[in-house]
Short mmCIF file of C-alpha atoms in Angstrom, two decimals:
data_model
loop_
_atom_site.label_atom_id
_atom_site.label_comp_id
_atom_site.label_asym_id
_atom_site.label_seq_id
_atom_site.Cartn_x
_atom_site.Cartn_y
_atom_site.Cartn_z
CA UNK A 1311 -28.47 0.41 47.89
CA UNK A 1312 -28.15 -3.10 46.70
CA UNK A 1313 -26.38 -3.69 43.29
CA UNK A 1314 -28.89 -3.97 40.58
CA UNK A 1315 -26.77 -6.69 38.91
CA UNK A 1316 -26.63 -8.62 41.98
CA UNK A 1317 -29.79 -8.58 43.19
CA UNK A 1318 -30.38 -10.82 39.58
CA UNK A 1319 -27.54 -12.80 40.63
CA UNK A 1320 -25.93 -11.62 36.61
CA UNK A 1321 -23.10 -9.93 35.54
CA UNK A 1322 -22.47 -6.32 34.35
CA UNK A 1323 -22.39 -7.54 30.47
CA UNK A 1324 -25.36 -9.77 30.43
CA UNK A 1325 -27.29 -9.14 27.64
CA UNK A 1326 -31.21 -8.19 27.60
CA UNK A 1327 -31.92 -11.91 26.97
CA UNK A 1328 -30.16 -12.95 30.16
CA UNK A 1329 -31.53 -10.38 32.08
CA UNK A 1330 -34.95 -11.37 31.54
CA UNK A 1331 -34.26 -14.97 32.15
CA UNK A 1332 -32.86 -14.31 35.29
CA UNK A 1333 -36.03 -12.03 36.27
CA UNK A 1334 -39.03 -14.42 35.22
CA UNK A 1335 -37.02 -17.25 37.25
CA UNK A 1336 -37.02 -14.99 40.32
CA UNK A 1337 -40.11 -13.39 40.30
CA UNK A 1338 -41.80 -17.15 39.84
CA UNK A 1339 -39.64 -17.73 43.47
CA UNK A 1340 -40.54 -14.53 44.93
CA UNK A 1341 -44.48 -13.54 43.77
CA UNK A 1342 -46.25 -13.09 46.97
CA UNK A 1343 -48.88 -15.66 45.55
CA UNK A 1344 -45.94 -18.73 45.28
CA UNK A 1345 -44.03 -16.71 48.77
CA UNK A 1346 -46.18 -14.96 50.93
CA UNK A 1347 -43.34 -14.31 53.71
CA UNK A 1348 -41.99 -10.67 54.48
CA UNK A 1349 -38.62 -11.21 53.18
CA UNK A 1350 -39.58 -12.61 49.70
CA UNK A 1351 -41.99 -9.62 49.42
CA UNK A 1352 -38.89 -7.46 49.77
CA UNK A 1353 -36.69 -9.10 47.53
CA UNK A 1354 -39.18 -9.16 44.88
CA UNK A 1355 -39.72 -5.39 45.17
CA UNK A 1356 -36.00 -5.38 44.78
CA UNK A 1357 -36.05 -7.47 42.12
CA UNK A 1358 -39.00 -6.25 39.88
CA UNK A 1359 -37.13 -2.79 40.41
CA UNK A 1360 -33.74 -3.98 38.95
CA UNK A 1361 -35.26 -5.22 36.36
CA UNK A 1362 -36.95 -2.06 35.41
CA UNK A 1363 -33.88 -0.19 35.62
CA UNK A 1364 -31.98 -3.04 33.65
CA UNK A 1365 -34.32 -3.67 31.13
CA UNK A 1366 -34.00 -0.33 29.67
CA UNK A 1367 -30.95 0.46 27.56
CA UNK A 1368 -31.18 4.30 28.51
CA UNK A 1369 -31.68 3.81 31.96
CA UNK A 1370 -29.17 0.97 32.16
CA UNK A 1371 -26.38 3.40 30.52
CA UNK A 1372 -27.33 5.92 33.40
CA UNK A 1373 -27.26 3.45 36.16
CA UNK A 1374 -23.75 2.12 34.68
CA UNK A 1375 -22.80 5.69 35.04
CA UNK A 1376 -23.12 6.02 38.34
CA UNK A 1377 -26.94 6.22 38.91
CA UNK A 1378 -28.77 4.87 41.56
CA UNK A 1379 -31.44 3.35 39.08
CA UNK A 1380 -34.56 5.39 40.29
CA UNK A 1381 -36.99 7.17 38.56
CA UNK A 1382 -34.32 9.82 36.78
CA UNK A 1383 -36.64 12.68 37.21
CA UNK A 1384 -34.36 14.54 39.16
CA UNK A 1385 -31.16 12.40 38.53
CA UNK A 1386 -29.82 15.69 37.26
CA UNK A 1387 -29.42 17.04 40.69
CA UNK A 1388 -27.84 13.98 42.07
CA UNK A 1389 -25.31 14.19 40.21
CA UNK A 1390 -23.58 17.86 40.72
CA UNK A 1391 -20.54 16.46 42.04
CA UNK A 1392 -20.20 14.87 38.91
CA UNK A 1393 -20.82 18.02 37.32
CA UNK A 1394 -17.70 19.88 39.52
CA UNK A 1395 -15.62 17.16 38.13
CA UNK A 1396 -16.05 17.89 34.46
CA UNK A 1397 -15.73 21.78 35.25
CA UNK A 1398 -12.12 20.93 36.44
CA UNK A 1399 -10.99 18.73 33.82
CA UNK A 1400 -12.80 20.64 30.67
CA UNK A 1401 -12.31 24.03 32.34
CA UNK A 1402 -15.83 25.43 32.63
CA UNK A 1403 -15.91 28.20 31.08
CA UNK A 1404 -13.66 30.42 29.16
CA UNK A 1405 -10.76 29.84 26.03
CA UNK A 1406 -10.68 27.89 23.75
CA UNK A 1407 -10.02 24.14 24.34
CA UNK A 1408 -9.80 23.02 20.79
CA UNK A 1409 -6.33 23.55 20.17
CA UNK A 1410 -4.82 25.73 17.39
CA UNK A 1411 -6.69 26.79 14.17
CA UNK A 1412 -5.99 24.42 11.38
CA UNK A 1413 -3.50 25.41 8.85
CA UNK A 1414 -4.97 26.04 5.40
CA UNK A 1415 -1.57 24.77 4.24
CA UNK A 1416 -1.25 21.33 3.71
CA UNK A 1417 1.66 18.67 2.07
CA UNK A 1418 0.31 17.81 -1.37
CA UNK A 1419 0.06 14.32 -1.98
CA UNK A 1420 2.30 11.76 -3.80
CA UNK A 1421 2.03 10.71 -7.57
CA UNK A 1422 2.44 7.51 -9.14
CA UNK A 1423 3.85 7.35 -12.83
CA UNK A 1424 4.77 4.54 -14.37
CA UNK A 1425 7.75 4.07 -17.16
CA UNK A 1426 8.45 1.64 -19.58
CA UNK A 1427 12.01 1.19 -20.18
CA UNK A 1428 14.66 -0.76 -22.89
CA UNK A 1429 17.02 -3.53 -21.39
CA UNK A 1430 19.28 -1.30 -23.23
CA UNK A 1431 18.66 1.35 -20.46
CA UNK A 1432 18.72 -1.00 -18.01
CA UNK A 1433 22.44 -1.83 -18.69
CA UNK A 1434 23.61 1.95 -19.33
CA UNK A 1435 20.76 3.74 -17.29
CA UNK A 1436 18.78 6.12 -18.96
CA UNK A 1437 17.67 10.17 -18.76
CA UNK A 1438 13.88 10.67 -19.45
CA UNK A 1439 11.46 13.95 -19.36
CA UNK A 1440 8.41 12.47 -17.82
CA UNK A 1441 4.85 14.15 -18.45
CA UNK A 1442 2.68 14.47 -15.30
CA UNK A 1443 -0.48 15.90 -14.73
CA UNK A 1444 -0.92 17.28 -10.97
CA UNK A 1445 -1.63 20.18 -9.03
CA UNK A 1446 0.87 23.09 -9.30
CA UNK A 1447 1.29 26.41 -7.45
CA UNK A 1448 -1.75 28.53 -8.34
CA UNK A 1449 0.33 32.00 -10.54
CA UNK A 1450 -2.48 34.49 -9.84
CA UNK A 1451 -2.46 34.13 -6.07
CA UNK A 1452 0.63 32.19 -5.64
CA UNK A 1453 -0.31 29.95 -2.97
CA UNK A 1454 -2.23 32.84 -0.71
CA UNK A 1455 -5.95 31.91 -2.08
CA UNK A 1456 -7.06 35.00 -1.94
CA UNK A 1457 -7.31 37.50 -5.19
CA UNK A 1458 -4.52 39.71 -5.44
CA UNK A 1459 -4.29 42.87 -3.21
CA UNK A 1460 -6.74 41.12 -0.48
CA UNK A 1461 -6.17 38.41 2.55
CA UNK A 1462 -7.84 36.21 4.59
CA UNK A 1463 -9.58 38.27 8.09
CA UNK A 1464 -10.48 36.73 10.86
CA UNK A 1465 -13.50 34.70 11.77
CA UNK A 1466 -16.29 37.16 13.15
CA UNK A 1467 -17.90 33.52 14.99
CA UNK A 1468 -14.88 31.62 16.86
CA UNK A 1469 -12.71 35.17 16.62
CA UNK A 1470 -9.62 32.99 15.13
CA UNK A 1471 -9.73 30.14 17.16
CA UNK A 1472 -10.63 27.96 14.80
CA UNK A 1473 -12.62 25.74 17.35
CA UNK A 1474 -16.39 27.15 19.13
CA UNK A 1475 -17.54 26.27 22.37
CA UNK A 1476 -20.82 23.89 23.53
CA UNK A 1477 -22.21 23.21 26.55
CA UNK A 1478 -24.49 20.20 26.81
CA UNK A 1479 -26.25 19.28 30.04
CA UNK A 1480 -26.09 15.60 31.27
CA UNK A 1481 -26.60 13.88 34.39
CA UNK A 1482 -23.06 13.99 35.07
CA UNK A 1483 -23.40 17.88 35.01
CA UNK A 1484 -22.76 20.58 32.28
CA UNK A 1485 -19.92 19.40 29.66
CA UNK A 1486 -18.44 22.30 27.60
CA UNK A 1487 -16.48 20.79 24.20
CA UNK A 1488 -14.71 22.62 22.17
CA UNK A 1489 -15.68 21.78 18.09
CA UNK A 1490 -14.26 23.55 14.72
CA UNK A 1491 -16.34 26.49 13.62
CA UNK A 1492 -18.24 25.73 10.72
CA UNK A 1493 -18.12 29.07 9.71
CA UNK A 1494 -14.20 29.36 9.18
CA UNK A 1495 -13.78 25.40 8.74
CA UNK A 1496 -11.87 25.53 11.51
CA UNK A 1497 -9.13 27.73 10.07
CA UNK A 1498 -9.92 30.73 12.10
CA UNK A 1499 -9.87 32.79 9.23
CA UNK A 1500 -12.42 33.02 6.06
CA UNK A 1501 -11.34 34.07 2.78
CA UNK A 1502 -14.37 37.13 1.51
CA UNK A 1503 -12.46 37.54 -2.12
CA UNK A 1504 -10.60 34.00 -3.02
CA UNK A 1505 -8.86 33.76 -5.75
CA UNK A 1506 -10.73 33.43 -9.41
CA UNK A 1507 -8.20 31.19 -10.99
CA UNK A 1508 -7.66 28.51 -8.20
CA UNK A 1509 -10.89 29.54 -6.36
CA UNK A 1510 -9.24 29.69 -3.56
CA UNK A 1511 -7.87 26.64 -3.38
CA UNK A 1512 -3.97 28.22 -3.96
CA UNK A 1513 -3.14 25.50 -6.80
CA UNK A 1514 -4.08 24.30 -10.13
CA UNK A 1515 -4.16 21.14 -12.21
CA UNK A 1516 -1.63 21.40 -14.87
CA UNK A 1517 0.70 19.46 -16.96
CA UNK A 1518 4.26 19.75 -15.98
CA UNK A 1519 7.44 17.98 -17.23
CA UNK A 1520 10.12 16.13 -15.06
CA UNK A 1521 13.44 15.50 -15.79
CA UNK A 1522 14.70 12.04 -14.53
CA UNK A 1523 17.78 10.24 -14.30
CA UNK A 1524 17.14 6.45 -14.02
CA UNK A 1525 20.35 4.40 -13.16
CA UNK A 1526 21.19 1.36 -14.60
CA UNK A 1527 20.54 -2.00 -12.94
CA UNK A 1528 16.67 -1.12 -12.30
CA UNK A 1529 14.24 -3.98 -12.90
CA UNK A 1530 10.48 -4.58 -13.35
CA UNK A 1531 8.48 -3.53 -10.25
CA UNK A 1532 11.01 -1.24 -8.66
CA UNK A 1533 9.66 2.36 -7.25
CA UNK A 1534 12.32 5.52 -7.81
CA UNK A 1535 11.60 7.87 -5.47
CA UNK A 1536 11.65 11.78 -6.40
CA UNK A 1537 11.06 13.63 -3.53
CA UNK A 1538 9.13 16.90 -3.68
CA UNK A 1539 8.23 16.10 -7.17
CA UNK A 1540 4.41 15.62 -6.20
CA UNK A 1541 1.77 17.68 -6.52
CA UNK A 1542 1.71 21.16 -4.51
CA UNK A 1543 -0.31 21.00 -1.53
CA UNK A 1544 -3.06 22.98 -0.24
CA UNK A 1545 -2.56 26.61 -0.23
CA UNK A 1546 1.23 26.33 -1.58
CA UNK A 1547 1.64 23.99 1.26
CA UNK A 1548 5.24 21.88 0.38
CA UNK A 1549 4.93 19.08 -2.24
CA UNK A 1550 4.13 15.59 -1.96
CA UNK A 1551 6.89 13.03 -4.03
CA UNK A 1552 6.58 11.43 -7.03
CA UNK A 1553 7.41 8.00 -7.55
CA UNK A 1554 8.59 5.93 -10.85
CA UNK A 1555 7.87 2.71 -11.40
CA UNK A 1556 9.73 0.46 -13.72
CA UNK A 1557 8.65 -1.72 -16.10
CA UNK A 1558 11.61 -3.31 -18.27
CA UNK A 1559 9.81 -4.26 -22.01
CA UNK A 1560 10.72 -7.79 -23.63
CA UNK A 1561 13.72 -8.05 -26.11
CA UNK A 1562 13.66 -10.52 -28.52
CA UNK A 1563 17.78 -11.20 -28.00
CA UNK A 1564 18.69 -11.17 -25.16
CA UNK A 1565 17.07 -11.50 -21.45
CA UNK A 1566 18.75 -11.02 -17.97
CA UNK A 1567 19.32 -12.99 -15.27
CA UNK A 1568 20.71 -11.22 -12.25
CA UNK A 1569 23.32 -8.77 -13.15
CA UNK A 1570 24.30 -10.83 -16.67
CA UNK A 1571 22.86 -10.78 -20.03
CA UNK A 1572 21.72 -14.57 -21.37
CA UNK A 1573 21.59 -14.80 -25.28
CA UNK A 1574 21.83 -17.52 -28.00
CA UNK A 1575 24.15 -18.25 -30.67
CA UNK A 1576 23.02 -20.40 -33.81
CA UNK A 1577 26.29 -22.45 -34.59
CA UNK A 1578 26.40 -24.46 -37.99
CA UNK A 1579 27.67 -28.23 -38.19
CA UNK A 1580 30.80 -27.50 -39.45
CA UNK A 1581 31.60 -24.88 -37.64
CA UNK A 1582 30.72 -26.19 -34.51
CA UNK A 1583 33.39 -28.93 -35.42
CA UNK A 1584 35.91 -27.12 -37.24
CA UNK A 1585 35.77 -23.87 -35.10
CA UNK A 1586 34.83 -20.31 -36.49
CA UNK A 1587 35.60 -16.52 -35.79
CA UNK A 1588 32.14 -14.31 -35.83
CA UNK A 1589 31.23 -11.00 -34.82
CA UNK A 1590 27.75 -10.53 -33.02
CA UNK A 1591 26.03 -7.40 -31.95
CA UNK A 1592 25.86 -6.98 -28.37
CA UNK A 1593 23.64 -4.01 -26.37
CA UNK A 1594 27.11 -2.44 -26.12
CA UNK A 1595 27.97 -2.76 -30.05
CA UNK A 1596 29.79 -5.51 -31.86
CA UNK A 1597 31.71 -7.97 -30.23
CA UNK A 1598 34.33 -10.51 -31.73
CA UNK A 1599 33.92 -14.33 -30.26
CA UNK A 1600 35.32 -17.35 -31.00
CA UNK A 1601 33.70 -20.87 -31.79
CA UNK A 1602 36.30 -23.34 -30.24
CA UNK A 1603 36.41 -26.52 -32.43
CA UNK A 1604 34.03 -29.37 -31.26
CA UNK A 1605 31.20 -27.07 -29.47
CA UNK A 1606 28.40 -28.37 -28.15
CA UNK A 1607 25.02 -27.55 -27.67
CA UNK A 1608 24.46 -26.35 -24.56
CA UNK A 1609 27.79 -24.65 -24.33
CA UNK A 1610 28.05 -21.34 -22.71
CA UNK A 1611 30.79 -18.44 -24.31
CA UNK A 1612 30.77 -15.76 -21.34
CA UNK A 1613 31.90 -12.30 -22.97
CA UNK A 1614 33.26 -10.68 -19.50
CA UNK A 1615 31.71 -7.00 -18.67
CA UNK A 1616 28.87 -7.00 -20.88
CA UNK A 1617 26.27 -7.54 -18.71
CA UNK A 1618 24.25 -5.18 -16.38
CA UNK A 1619 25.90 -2.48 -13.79
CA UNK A 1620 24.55 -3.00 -10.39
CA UNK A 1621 21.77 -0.63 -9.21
CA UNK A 1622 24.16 0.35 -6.21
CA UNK A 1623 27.22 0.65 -8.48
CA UNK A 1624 29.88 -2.23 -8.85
CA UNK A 1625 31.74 -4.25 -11.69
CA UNK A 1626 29.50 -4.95 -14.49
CA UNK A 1627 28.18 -8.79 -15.18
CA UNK A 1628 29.33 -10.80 -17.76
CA UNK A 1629 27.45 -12.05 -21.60
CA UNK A 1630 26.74 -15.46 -21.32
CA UNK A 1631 25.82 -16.93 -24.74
CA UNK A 1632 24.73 -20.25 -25.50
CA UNK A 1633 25.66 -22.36 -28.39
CA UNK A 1634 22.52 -24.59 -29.94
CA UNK A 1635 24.13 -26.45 -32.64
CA UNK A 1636 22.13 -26.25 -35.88
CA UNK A 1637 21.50 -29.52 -37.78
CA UNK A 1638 20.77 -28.80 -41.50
CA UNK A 1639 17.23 -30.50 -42.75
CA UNK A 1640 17.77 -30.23 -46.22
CA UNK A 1641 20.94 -31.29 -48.26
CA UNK A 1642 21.58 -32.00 -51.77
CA UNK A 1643 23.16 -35.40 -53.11
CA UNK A 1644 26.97 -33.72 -53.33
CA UNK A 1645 26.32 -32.69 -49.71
CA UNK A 1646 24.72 -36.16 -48.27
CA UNK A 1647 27.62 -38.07 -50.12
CA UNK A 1648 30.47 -35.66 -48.29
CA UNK A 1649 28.58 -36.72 -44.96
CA UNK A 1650 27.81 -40.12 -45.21
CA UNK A 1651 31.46 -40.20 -46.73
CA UNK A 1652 32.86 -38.48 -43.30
CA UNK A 1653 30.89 -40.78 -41.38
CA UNK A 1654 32.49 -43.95 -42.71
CA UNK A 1655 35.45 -42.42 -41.87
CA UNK A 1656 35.44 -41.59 -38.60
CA UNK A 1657 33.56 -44.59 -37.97
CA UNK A 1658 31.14 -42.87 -35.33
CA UNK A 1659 28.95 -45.44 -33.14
CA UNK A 1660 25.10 -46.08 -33.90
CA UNK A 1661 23.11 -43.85 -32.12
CA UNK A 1662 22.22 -45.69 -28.61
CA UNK A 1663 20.86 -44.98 -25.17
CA UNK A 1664 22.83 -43.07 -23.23
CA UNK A 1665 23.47 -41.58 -19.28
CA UNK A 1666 19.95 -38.82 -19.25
CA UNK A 1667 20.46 -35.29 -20.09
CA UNK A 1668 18.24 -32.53 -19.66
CA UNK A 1669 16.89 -30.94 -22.50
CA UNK A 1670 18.77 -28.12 -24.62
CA UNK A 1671 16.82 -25.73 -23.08
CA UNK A 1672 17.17 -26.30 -19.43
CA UNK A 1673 20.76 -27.35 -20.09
CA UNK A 1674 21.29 -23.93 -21.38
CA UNK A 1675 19.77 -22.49 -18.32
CA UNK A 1676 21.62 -24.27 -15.67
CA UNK A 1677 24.24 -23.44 -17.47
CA UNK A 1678 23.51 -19.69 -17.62
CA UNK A 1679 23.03 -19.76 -13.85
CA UNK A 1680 25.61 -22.25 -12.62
#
């Protein structure tokens, strides 16, 4: 029998529209009224008939299958080779095909908590008992969903299988599938007495505390991974993992910048040029330094091992302090005399253009990071 598709002269994915272009253009060709020759009466019969069969998205499906495009009344019967097929690669008849009964339990799923942390316990690391509300192991039935003294039997409908049988009829013969038993869920086994305090789910919601170690070097947007911390699963099924993560707050002092500590030092005039012993208070307590005579703004002091301990262990990083050299606004007539006195003196130049320099600020920073 001639191809339906070819006798239309389209292909096997032409749409509707397409199909009935190509029909109208022949059947104008072929009509015995425009062709009244033997041949053309043929072809349009052939025609007119593919275009029946193709013009109709169920019968189109069944020719694409495999039919021969006729009538389908008893396309059934045409097709029981089709039918042995399936038999032999669904199995016909007995057993179940479905596979094994689910498992009522399950891996519980993971939790996100989220932690707000000191630089200070970013530099030394930090021990925290974490509140978190999940699902925990149900007490009464202890995972088992059922109420104490009973069990689960075994589904009366699918007989434990988990999975009942269907057999549809088609044109390509009988198909048996295999689907889950609605009865059981699939499980294979119901539950006649579950559990009052979990109802029979084999877990609770509770709050529970954790107890967490965070190491030192952690930063804003890391995840800490606690495996089996989670929530319980499904019928005491094995716990999901819980995961931390970070967020390091502000401080007003000092900031980081890789594995060192940045902070700033307020120097006075004269002790930026005569020099000056001080004591400031560093994350790790106090902390002599010295002001070397004739410091200038900008100026970084690095403090060595007072910074931040690498999140996979190492040496420490360093304090790196900046000097910004404070110039006093308001001075009494002893004081302005001592100055202006000190400035004759040394005879310092008028103030005057000079090579560019980048402001205190980002001086400081390249500074910090160079």
């Amino acid at each position: 029998m001639a191809d339906h598709y070819e006798v239309l002269g389209v292909s096997r994915d032409a749409t509707p529209d397409e199909i009935k272009k190509a029909y109208r253009r022949l059947a104008r060709e072929l009509h015995p009224d425009v062709n009244p020759g033997a041949d053309a009466s043929e072809r349009f019969k052939l025609v007119t008939h593919a275009y029946d069969v193709l013009s109709d998205p169920e019968q189109r499906q069944r020719y694409d299958l495999g039919g021969d495009g006729s009538a389908f009344g008893g396309g059934a019967g045409n097709f029981g080779g089709f039918g042995d097929i399936f038999e032999t690669f669904f199995g016909g008849g007995g057993g179940s095909r479905g596979g094994r009964p689910r498992s009522r339990r399950e891996r519980g799923q993971d939790a996100l908590v989220r932690v707000t942390l000191d630089l200070r316990d970013v530099v030394f690391g930090a021990h925290r008992d974490i509140d978190v509300d999940t699902a925990v192991l149900c007490e009464t039935c202890d995972g088992s969903c059922c109420q104490p003294g009973t069990q689960p039997v075994t589904c009366d409908i699918c007989h434990g299988s988990g999975h009942v049988q269907r057999t549809v009829r088609s044109l390509l013969g009988n198909v048996v599938t295999a689907q889950p038993c609605t009865t059981c869920q699939g499980y294979g086994t119901t539950i006649p007495y579950p559990c009052a305090s979990c109802q029979g789910q084999g877990r609770v919601r509770a709050r529970r505390t954790v107890s967490v170690d965070i190491p030192a070097g952690v930063e804003t947007g890391l995840r800490l991974q606690l495996p089996g911390s989670g929530e319980v699963g499904p019928a005491g099924g094995p716990n999901g993992d819980l995961y931390l993560e970070v967020t390091v707050a502000h401080d007003d002092v000092f900031s980081r910048d890789g594995d060192d500590l940045l902070a700033t030092l307020e120097v006075s005039m004269p002790d930026a040029i005569l020099g000056a012993h001080t004591t400031i208070t560093s994350l790790d307590g106090d902390v002599d330094l010295e002001v070397r005579a004739g410091v200038q703004s900008g100026d970084v002091l690095t403090i060595k091992g007072r910074g931040i301990t690498p999140l996979r262990g190492g040496t420490r990083g360093d304090l790196r302090v900046g000097v910004q050299v404070v110039t006093p606004t308001k001075l009494d007539a002893r004081s302005r005399a001592l100055i202006e006195d000190f400035a004759k003196k040394t005879k310092a130049p008028e103030p005057q253009l000079a090579q560019f320099h980048q402001g205190l600020f980002s001086k400081l920073r390249d500074k910090f990071r160079g």
